[in-house]
Coordinates of C-alpha atoms in Angstrom, one line a residue:
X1 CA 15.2 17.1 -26.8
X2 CA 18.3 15.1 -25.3
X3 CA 21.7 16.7 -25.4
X4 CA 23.9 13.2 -26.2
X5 CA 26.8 12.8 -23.6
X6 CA 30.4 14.2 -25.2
X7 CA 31.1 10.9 -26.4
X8 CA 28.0 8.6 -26.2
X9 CA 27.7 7.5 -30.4
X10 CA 29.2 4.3 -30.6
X11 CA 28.1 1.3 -32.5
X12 CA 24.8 -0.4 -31.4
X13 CA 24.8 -2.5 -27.9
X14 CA 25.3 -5.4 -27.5
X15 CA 24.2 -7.0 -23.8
X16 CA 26.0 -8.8 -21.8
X17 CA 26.7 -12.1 -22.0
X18 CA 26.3 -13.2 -18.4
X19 CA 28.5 -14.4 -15.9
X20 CA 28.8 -17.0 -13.2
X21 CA 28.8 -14.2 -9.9
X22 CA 27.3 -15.9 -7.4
X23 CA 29.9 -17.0 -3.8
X24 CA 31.0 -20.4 -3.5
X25 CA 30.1 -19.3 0.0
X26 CA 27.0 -21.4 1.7
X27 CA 24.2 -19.4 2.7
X28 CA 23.7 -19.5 6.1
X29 CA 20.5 -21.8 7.3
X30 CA 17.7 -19.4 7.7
X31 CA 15.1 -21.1 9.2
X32 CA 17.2 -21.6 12.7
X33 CA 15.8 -18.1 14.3
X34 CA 12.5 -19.1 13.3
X35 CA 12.6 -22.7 14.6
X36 CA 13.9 -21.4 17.8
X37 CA 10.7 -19.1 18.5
X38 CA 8.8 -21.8 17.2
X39 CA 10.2 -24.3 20.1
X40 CA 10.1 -21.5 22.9
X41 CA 6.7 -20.4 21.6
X42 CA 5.5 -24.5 21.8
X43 CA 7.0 -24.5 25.5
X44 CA 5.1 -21.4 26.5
X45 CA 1.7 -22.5 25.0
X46 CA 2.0 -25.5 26.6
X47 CA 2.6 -23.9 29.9
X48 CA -0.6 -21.7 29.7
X49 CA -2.7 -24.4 28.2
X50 CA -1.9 -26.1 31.3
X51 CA -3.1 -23.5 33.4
X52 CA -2.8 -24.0 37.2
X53 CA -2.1 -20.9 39.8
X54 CA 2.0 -21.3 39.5
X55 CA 1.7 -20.4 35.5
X56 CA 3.8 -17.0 35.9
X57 CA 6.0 -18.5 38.1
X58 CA 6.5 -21.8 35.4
X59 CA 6.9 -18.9 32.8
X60 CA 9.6 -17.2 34.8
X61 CA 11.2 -20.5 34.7
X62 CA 10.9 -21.4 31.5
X63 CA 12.9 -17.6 30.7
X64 CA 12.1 -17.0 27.1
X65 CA 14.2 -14.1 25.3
X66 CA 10.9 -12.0 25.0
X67 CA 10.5 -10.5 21.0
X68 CA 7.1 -9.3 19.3
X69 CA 7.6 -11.7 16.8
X70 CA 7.6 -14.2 19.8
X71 CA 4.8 -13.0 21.6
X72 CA 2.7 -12.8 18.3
X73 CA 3.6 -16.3 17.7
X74 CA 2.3 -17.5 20.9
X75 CA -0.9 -15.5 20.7
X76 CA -2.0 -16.8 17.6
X77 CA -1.1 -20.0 18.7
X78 CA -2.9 -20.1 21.9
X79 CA -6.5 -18.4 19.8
X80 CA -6.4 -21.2 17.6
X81 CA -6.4 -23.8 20.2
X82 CA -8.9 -21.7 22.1
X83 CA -7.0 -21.1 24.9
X84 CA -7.1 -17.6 26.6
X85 CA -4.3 -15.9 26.5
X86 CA -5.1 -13.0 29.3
X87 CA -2.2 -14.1 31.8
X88 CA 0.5 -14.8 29.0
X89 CA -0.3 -11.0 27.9
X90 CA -0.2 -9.5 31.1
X91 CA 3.2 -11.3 32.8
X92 CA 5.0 -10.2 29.1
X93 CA 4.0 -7.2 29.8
X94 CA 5.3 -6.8 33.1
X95 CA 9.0 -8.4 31.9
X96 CA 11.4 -5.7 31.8
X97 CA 12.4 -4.7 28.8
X98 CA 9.8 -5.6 26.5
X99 CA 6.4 -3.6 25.4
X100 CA 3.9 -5.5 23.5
X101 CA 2.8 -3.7 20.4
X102 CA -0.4 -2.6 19.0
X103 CA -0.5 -5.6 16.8
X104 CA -0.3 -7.8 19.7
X105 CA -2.9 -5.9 22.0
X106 CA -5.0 -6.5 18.6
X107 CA -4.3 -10.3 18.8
X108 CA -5.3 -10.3 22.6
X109 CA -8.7 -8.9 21.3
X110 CA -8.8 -11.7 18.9
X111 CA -8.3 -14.2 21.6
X112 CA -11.0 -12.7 23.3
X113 CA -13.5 -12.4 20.7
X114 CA -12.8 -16.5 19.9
X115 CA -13.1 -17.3 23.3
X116 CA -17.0 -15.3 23.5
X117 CA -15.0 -13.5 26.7
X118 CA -16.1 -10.1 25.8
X119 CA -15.4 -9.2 30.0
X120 CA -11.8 -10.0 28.9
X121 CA -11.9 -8.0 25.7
X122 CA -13.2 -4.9 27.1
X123 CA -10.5 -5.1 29.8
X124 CA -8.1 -5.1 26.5
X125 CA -10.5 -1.9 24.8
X126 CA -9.3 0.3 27.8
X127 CA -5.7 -0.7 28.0
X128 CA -5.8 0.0 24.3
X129 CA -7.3 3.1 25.0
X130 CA -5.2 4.2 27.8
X131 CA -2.0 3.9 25.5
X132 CA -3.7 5.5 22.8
X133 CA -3.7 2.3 20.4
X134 CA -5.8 1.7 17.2
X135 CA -7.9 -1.5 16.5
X136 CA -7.6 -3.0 13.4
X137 CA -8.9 -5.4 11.1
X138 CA -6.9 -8.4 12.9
X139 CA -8.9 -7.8 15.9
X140 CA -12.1 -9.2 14.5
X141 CA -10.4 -11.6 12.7
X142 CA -13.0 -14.4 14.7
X143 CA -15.9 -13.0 12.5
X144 CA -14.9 -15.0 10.0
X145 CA -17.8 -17.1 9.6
X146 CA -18.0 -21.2 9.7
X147 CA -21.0 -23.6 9.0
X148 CA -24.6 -23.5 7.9
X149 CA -25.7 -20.5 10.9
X150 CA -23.0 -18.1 9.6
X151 CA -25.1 -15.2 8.8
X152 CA -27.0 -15.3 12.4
X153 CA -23.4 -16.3 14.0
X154 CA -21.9 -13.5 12.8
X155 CA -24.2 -11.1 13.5
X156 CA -25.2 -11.6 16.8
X157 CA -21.1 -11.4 17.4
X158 CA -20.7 -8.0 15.2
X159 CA -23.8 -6.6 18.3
X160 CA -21.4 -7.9 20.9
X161 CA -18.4 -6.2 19.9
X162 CA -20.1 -3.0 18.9
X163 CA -22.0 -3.4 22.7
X164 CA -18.4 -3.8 24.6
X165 CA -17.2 -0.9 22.3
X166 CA -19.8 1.4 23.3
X167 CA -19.2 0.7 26.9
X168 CA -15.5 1.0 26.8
X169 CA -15.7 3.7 25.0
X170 CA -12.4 6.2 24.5
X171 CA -10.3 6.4 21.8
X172 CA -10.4 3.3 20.6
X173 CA -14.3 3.1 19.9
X174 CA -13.7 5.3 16.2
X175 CA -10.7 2.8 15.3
X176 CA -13.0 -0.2 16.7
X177 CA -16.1 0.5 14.8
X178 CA -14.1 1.2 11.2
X179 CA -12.0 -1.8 11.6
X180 CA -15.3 -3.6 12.6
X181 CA -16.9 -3.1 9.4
X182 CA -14.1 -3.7 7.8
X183 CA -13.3 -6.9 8.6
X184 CA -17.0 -7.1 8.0
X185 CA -17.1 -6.3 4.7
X186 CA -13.6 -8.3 3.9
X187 CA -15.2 -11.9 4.7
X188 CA -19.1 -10.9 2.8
X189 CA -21.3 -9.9 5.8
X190 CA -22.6 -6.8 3.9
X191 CA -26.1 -7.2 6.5
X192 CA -23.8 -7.3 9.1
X193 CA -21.8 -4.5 8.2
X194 CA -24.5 -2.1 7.1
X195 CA -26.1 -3.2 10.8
X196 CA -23.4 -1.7 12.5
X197 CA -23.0 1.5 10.1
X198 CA -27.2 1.8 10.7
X199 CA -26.5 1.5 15.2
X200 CA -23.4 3.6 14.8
X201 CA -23.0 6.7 12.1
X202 CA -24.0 6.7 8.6
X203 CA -20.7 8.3 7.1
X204 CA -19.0 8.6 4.2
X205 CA -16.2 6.7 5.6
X206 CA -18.0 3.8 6.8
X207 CA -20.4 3.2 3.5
X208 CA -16.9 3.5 1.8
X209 CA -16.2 0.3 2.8
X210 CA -18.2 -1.4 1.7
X211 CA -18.6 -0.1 -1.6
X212 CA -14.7 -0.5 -1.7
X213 CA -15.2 -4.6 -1.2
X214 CA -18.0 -4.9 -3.7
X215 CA -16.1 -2.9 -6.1
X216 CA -13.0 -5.5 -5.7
X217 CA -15.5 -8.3 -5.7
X218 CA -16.7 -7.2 -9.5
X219 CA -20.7 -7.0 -8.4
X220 CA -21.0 -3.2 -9.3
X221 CA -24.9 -3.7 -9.0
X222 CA -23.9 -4.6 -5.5
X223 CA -22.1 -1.1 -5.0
X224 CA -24.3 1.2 -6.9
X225 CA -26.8 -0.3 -4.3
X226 CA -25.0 0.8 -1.5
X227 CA -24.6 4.1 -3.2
X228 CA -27.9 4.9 -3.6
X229 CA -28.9 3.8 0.3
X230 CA -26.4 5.9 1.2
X231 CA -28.1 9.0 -0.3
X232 CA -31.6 8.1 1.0
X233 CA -30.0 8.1 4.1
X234 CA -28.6 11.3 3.5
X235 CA -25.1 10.8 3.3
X236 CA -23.8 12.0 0.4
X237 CA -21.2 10.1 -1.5
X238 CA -17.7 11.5 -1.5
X239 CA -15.1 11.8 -4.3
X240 CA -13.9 8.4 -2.9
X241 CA -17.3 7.0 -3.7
X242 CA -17.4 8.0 -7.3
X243 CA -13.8 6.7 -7.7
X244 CA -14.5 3.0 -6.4
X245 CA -17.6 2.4 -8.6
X246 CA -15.3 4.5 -11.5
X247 CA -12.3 1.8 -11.2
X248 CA -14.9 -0.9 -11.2
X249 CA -16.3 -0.3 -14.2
X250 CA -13.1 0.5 -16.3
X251 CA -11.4 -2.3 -14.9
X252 CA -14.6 -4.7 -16.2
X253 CA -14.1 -3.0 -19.8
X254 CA -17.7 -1.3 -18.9
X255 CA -16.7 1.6 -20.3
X256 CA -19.9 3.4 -21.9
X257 CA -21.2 3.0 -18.0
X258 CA -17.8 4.8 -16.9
X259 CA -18.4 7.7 -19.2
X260 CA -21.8 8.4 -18.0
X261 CA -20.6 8.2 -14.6
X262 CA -17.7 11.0 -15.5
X263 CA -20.5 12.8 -16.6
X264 CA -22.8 12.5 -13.5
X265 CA -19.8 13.2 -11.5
X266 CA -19.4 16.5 -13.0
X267 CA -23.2 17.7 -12.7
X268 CA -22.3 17.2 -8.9
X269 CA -21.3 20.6 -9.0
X270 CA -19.4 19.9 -5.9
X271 CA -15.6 21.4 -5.8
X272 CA -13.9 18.2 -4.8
X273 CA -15.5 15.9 -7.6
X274 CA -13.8 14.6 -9.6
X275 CA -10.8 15.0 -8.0
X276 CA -6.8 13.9 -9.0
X277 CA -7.4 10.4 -8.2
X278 CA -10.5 10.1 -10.9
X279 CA -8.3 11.7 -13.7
X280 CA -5.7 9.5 -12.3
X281 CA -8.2 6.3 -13.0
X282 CA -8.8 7.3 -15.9
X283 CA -5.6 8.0 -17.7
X284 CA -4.3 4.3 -16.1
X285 CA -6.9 2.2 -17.7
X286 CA -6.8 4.4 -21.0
X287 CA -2.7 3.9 -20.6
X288 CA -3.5 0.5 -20.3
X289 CA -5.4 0.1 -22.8
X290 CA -2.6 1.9 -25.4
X291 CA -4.9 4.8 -26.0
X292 CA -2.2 6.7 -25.1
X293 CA -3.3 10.2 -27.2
X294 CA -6.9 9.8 -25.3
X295 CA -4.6 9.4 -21.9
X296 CA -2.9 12.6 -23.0
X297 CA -6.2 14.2 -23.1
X298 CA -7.2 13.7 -19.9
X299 CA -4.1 14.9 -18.7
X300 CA -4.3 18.2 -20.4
X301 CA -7.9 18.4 -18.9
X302 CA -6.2 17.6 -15.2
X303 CA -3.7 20.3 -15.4
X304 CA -6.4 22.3 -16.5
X305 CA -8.3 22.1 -13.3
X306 CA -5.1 22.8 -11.5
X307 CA -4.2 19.6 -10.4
X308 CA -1.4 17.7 -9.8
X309 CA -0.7 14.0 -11.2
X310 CA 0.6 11.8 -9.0
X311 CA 3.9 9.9 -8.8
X312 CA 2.2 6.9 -10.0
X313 CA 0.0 8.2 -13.0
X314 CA 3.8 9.5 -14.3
X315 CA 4.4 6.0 -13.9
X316 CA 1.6 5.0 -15.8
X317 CA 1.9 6.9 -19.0
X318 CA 6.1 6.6 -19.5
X319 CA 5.2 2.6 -19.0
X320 CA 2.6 3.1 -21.2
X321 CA 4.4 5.0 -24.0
X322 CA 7.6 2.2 -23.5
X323 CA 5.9 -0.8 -23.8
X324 CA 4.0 0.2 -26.4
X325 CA 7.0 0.8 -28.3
X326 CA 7.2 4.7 -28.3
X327 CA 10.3 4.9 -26.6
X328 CA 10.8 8.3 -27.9
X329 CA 6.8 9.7 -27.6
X330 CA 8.2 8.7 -23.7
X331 CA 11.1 10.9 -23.7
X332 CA 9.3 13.4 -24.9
X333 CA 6.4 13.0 -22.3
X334 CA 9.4 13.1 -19.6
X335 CA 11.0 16.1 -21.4
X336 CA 7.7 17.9 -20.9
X337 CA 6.6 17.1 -17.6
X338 CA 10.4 18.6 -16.2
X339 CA 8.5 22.1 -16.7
X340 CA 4.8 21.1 -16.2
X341 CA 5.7 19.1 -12.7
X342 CA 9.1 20.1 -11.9
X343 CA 8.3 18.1 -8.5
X344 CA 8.2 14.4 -10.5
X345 CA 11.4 15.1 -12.7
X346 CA 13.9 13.3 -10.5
X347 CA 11.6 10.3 -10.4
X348 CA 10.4 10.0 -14.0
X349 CA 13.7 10.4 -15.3
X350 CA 15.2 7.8 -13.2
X351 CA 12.3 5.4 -14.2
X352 CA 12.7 6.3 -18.3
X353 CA 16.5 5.0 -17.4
X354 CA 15.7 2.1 -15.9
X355 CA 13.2 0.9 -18.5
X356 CA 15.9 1.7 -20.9
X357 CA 18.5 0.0 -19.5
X358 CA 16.3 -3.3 -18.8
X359 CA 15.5 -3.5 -22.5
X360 CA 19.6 -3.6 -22.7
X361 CA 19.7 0.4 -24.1
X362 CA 21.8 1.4 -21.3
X363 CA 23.9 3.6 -23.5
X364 CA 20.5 5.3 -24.0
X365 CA 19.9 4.9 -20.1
X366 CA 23.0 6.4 -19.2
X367 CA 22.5 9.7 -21.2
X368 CA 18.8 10.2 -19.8
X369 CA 20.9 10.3 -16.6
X370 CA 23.3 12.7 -17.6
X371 CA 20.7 14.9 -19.1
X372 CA 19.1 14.5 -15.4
X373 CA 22.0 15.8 -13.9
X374 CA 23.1 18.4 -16.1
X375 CA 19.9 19.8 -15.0
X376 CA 21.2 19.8 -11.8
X377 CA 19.0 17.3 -10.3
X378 CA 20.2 14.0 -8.6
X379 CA 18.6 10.9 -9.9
X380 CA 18.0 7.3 -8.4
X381 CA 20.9 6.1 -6.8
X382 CA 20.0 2.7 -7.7
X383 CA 19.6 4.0 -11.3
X384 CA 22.7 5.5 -11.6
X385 CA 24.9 2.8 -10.2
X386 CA 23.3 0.1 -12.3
X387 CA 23.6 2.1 -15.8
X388 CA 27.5 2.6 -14.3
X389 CA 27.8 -0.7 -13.6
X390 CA 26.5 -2.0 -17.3
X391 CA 28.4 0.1 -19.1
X392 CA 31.8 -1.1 -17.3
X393 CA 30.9 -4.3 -18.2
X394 CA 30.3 -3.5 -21.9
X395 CA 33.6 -1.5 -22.2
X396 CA 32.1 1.9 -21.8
X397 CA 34.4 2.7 -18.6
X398 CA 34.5 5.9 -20.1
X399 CA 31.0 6.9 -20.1
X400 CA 30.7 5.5 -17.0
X401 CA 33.0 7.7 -15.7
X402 CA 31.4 11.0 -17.2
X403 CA 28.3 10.3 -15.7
X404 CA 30.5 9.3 -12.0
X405 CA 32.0 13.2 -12.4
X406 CA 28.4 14.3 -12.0
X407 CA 27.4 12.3 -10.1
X408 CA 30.0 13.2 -7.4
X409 CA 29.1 16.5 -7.8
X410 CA 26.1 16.3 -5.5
X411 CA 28.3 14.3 -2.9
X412 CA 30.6 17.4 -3.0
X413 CA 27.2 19.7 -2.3
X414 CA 25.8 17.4 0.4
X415 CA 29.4 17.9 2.4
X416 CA 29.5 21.8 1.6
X417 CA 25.4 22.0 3.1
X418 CA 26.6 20.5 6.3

């Protein structure tokens, strides 16, 4: 258990009341930096828009103070009027002193792919190639589908892309066709997205996808589908798959289904399956749902198969235990885990403290901290300088200042290391 700090029993705490602490000072306008691109990235679109064989010469004129942000800006800008945006790109480029990045090259492909120019979007593939660059979702953000001949729209645009990829080629392609079905799968084209996975590879990875935006879309039939057609094509499902129909059907309160799945998953025989993540699933919905002995269970099971939780399922189990009322179930649980997973202690200590001293226990907070650091482990900085701070304010200056001479310890070590 806790060891209480020298002189930490004192009557019961009372919170602050609070305090007018805010400058008389003005903020400064923030909108002015993002008015000015706005105007400069106005003047430039209107410049391209206009066209005409002098447009890099009108641009060198015009002088903008070249940014990403800027550049972005004007890129989106000129796809949504439908404008290309080819020339802009390439005299940027060539100014001194400024590189586009990946996200704008992925904008320029966006341009393209509005604009049915897929000459001027494989130019863009092999640039992007050249420099080693990843396509992303944004890319394909013209997918998004519009009107009553959606379905057929999209499609024949998905065989398009996929054709200019294939030609291009290079480094790119793997990014290309990923992000393709993702932004697929992200706007409902599941046809169009199971097209490309059928014309390109029928991975894991790719079927993944779009069992990942059923799963978020609630239609589990929907996924289990995808599942199954991914087996009769021969892929098998990873632990990745099991986990995204798992967290659908917990998070539906299906979860009769979810054990049977458990179950299947373990007849898979196969070494990776389950893996951390499903325990991880697991003990979050049952920490959720304040069956915190079952969550306990799972754990046990979990270290049992040598595996290691997660930052976040630490997380999930002292919230779990606080907010359920068992404050001290989650000291205990933090008390543990210091010799089960030495490598979370900093972090779930820290967190216990700063649940504690939300709840206005910061005399409580402040000895989890020292108890922390008698252990000779630094905690939170944030954490330690708001418990400080709290208890100056409620006349604890002198707890404050036992947990400061251990905390300045570490300072001390830090200068000595260097």
């Amino acid at each position: 258990m806790m060891r209480p700090l020298p002189r930490l029993v004192g009557p019961p705490l009372r919170l602050a009341s609070p305090r007018a602490a805010f400058s008389a000072t003005p903020l400064a306008r923030r909108g002015s930096a993002a008015d000015a691109r706005t105007a400069a990235s106005d003047a430039i679109v209107r410049l391209v828009a206009a066209g005409g064989p002098g447009l890099e010469a009108d641009l060198d004129r015009l002088d903008p103070a070249l940014s990403d942000g800027l550049v972005c800006t004007t890129l989106r800008a000129l796809t949504d009027r439908g404008v290309p945006a080819a020339r802009f790109f390439a005299w940027a480029s060539l100014r001194r002193g400024f590189t586009p990045s990946a996200h704008a090259h992925n904008l320029l492909v966006e341009n393209a792919g509005r604009l049915a120019d897929y000459l001027a979007m494989s130019r863009v593939l092999a640039l992007m190639s050249a420099r080693r660059l990843s396509l992303t979702e944004r890319a394909f953000a013209f997918l998004a589908p519009s009107g009553s001949s959606r379905g057929s729209r999209v499609e024949d645009a998905a065989r398009a892309v996929l054709r200019t990829l294939d030609d291009v080629g290079g480094p790119c392609r793997a990014s290309g066709v990923f992000s393709l079905v993702k932004a697929l799968a992200s706007i409902g084209e599941f046809d169009a997205a199971a097209s490309v996975i059928e014309e390109t590879a029928r991975t894991a990875r790719y079927y993944n996808v779009l069992v990942a935006a059923k799963c978020k879309a609630g239609d589990f039939v929907g996924a289990r589908e995808v599942f199954d057609e991914m087996r009769k094509s021969g892929c098998d499902p990873d632990a990745n798959t099991w986990n995204y129909l798992l967290g659908c059907l917990l998070k539906n309160g299906r979860l009769a289904e979810a054990c049977g799945l458990v179950e299947s998953m373990e007849r898979t025989k196969l070494g990776e399956i389950p893996n951390s993540l499903t325990y991880e699933i697991l003990a979050y919905h049952a920490c959720k749902a304040g069956r915190m002995d079952s969550a306990m269970q799972i754990l046990d099971q979990m270290f049992l198969a040598n595996l290691t939780p997660r930052i976040t399922m630490h997380t999930a189990f002292i919230k779990g235990y606080f907010y359920t009322g068992r404050i001290e179930d989650a000291m205990k649980y933090v008390s543990d885990m210091s010799t089960r997973d030495r490598h979370s202690v900093n972090r779930n200590y820290s967190l216990f403290a700063k649940l504690l001293r939300k709840s206005g226990r910061v005399v409580d907070a402040g000895r989890v901290l020292y108890e922390l650091m008698e252990k000779g482990l630094r905690p939170d900085h944030s954490a330690y300088v708001k418990v400080a701070k709290d208890l100056h304010k409620m006349g604890r200056g002198d707890l404050a200042a036992e947990l400061k001479s251990l905390f300045q310890r570490f300072s001390v070590q830090s200068d000595l290391g260097r």
